[in-house]
Amino acid sequence: MPEVTKPAHQAGDFFVDYEEKVFPDVQAEPGEKALVTFHTVAFEGSIGLVNLLQATRLIRKGFDTSVLLYGPGVTLGVQRGFPKLNDEAFPGHLAMNNQVVKLLDMGCKIYACRFALQALYGHGEPSLIPGIRPISPLDVLDIVLVHRKEGAFILDTWTM
């Protein structure tokens, strides 16, 4: 058996270079917009939380940021908790909800498709986190087209 001669890693050790930044820190020009779309189920992968964090970063960079929840993406916008709403059943259980609330508090506009909310997932508008605006399924394409016409940065998020 080979002998391990290196000491065990300790709390606070670094494994990678966190200091180096390869690309410039791009900031929004005045009036620039961003749209982040979500067609992903909450808790079925990391992309929902990761791109909620990306939306937060876009706001911090100065972009007028909107979020579109459609299809399974509406599951990112429903209130949850256990045993009562907003009770965190285990650490991290409300991570996505908390990030949505943070985005709303930062001025992000968040939209949720009414069709997906009711027809696909059996929720009504009162299930949404307060501040999320329900929209017609006919608006799902138009919000993207409006942002495209305005030259917005668009980050589309899909999982199957």
Short mmCIF file of C-alpha atoms in Angstrom, two decimals:
data_model
loop_
_atom_site.label_atom_id
_atom_site.label_comp_id
_atom_site.label_asym_id
_atom_site.label_seq_id
_atom_site.Cartn_x
_atom_site.Cartn_y
_atom_site.Cartn_z
CA MET A 1 0.00 0.00 0.00
CA PRO A 2 1.28 3.45 -0.82
CA GLU A 3 1.93 5.64 2.19
CA VAL A 4 0.22 9.05 2.41
CA THR A 5 2.86 11.50 3.55
CA LYS A 6 1.11 14.82 3.04
CA PRO A 7 -0.69 16.38 6.00
CA ALA A 8 -4.50 16.40 5.98
CA HIS A 9 -6.20 19.53 4.72
CA GLN A 10 -7.25 21.98 7.41
CA ALA A 11 -10.22 24.33 7.69
CA GLY A 12 -9.30 27.58 5.96
CA ASP A 13 -6.93 25.97 3.41
CA PHE A 14 -7.24 27.15 -0.19
CA PHE A 15 -7.43 24.60 -3.03
CA VAL A 16 -7.58 27.07 -5.91
CA ASP A 17 -6.50 30.65 -6.65
CA TYR A 18 -9.50 32.79 -5.63
CA GLU A 19 -7.59 36.02 -6.31
CA GLU A 20 -7.02 35.79 -10.08
CA LYS A 21 -9.70 37.27 -12.34
CA VAL A 22 -9.13 36.62 -16.04
CA PHE A 23 -11.81 38.85 -17.58
CA PRO A 24 -12.65 42.50 -16.92
CA ASP A 25 -15.42 43.29 -14.43
CA VAL A 26 -18.10 44.34 -16.92
CA GLN A 27 -20.62 46.87 -15.60
CA ALA A 28 -23.89 47.87 -17.26
CA GLU A 29 -24.07 51.06 -19.25
CA PRO A 30 -26.87 53.39 -18.14
CA GLY A 31 -30.24 51.92 -19.16
CA GLU A 32 -28.96 48.45 -20.05
CA LYS A 33 -31.37 45.64 -19.31
CA ALA A 34 -31.10 41.95 -18.59
CA LEU A 35 -33.64 39.12 -18.64
CA VAL A 36 -33.09 35.76 -16.98
CA THR A 37 -35.58 33.06 -17.97
CA PHE A 38 -36.24 29.88 -16.00
CA HIS A 39 -37.73 26.69 -17.45
CA THR A 40 -36.46 24.46 -14.66
CA VAL A 41 -37.97 22.65 -11.70
CA ALA A 42 -37.02 23.94 -8.25
CA PHE A 43 -34.76 21.48 -6.38
CA GLU A 44 -34.09 19.23 -9.41
CA GLY A 45 -30.63 20.57 -9.97
CA SER A 46 -28.52 23.56 -9.14
CA ILE A 47 -29.39 25.74 -12.15
CA GLY A 48 -32.39 27.39 -10.50
CA LEU A 49 -30.36 28.66 -7.55
CA VAL A 50 -27.25 29.38 -9.61
CA ASN A 51 -29.09 31.60 -12.08
CA LEU A 52 -31.04 33.34 -9.31
CA LEU A 53 -27.56 34.24 -8.05
CA GLN A 54 -26.61 35.33 -11.61
CA ALA A 55 -29.66 37.61 -11.67
CA THR A 56 -28.51 39.08 -8.36
CA ARG A 57 -25.08 39.71 -9.83
CA LEU A 58 -26.60 41.37 -12.91
CA ILE A 59 -28.46 43.81 -10.64
CA ARG A 60 -25.24 44.56 -8.75
CA LYS A 61 -23.54 45.25 -12.08
CA GLY A 62 -26.19 47.88 -12.80
CA PHE A 63 -28.52 46.04 -15.17
CA ASP A 64 -32.26 46.71 -14.98
CA THR A 65 -33.03 43.04 -14.43
CA SER A 66 -36.18 41.00 -14.96
CA VAL A 67 -36.81 37.31 -14.31
CA LEU A 68 -39.29 35.14 -16.20
CA LEU A 69 -40.61 31.97 -14.54
CA TYR A 70 -42.46 29.75 -17.02
CA GLY A 71 -43.18 26.07 -17.42
CA PRO A 72 -41.62 24.29 -14.47
CA GLY A 73 -39.82 27.54 -13.63
CA VAL A 74 -42.92 28.76 -11.80
CA THR A 75 -41.98 26.32 -9.03
CA LEU A 76 -39.17 28.72 -8.13
CA GLY A 77 -41.76 31.37 -7.28
CA VAL A 78 -44.24 29.52 -5.08
CA GLN A 79 -44.30 29.99 -1.34
CA ARG A 80 -43.08 26.98 0.60
CA GLY A 81 -42.11 25.91 4.06
CA PHE A 82 -42.83 23.17 6.54
CA PRO A 83 -44.74 22.77 8.78
CA LYS A 84 -45.92 26.34 7.98
CA LEU A 85 -45.14 28.67 5.11
CA ASN A 86 -41.69 30.25 5.51
CA ASP A 87 -40.60 27.66 8.10
CA GLU A 88 -37.30 26.17 6.97
CA ALA A 89 -37.60 22.39 7.40
CA PHE A 90 -33.81 21.91 7.04
CA PRO A 91 -30.87 24.24 6.34
CA GLY A 92 -31.09 25.43 2.73
CA HIS A 93 -34.71 24.35 2.27
CA LEU A 94 -35.75 27.94 1.48
CA ALA A 95 -32.57 29.00 -0.33
CA MET A 96 -34.38 29.65 -3.63
CA ASN A 97 -37.32 31.39 -1.99
CA ASN A 98 -34.97 33.57 0.00
CA GLN A 99 -33.07 34.50 -3.16
CA VAL A 100 -36.31 35.38 -4.97
CA VAL A 101 -37.30 37.67 -2.07
CA LYS A 102 -33.83 39.23 -2.14
CA LEU A 103 -34.15 39.89 -5.88
CA LEU A 104 -37.54 41.54 -5.37
CA ASP A 105 -36.08 43.66 -2.57
CA MET A 106 -33.28 44.74 -4.95
CA GLY A 107 -35.84 45.96 -7.50
CA CYS A 108 -35.89 42.97 -9.82
CA LYS A 109 -39.13 42.45 -11.71
CA ILE A 110 -40.22 38.81 -11.54
CA TYR A 111 -42.98 37.38 -13.75
CA ALA A 112 -44.68 33.97 -13.55
CA CYS A 113 -46.78 32.33 -16.26
CA ARG A 114 -50.37 31.80 -15.13
CA PHE A 115 -50.83 28.78 -17.41
CA ALA A 116 -47.90 26.89 -15.91
CA LEU A 117 -48.90 27.94 -12.43
CA GLN A 118 -52.43 26.53 -12.68
CA ALA A 119 -52.59 24.03 -15.53
CA LEU A 120 -49.23 22.35 -14.96
CA TYR A 121 -48.60 22.68 -11.22
CA GLY A 122 -52.03 23.22 -9.66
CA HIS A 123 -51.25 26.53 -7.98
CA GLY A 124 -53.14 29.80 -8.00
CA GLU A 125 -51.80 33.33 -7.91
CA PRO A 126 -52.01 33.43 -4.07
CA SER A 127 -49.35 30.68 -4.04
CA LEU A 128 -46.75 33.06 -5.48
CA ILE A 129 -44.20 34.84 -3.33
CA PRO A 130 -45.60 38.36 -2.84
CA GLY A 131 -44.20 40.73 -5.44
CA ILE A 132 -44.11 38.25 -8.33
CA ARG A 133 -46.36 39.38 -11.15
CA PRO A 134 -48.48 36.69 -12.83
CA ILE A 135 -48.67 37.01 -16.61
CA SER A 136 -50.61 35.50 -19.49
CA PRO A 137 -48.97 32.60 -21.32
CA LEU A 138 -49.14 34.86 -24.40
CA ASP A 139 -46.72 37.22 -22.62
CA VAL A 140 -44.02 34.55 -22.25
CA LEU A 141 -42.70 35.03 -25.78
CA ASP A 142 -43.42 38.75 -25.84
CA ILE A 143 -41.33 39.55 -22.75
CA VAL A 144 -38.37 37.91 -24.49
CA LEU A 145 -39.06 39.79 -27.74
CA VAL A 146 -39.42 43.11 -25.89
CA HIS A 147 -36.09 42.58 -24.17
CA ARG A 148 -34.49 41.53 -27.47
CA LYS A 149 -35.74 44.71 -29.17
CA GLU A 150 -34.28 46.73 -26.30
CA GLY A 151 -30.87 45.09 -26.76
CA ALA A 152 -31.00 43.36 -23.38
CA PHE A 153 -28.68 40.63 -22.25
CA ILE A 154 -30.79 37.46 -22.11
CA LEU A 155 -29.80 34.41 -20.09
CA ASP A 156 -32.06 31.45 -20.89
CA THR A 157 -32.16 28.60 -18.39
CA TRP A 158 -33.54 25.22 -19.44
CA THR A 159 -33.50 21.81 -17.85
CA MET A 160 -35.47 18.74 -18.85
#
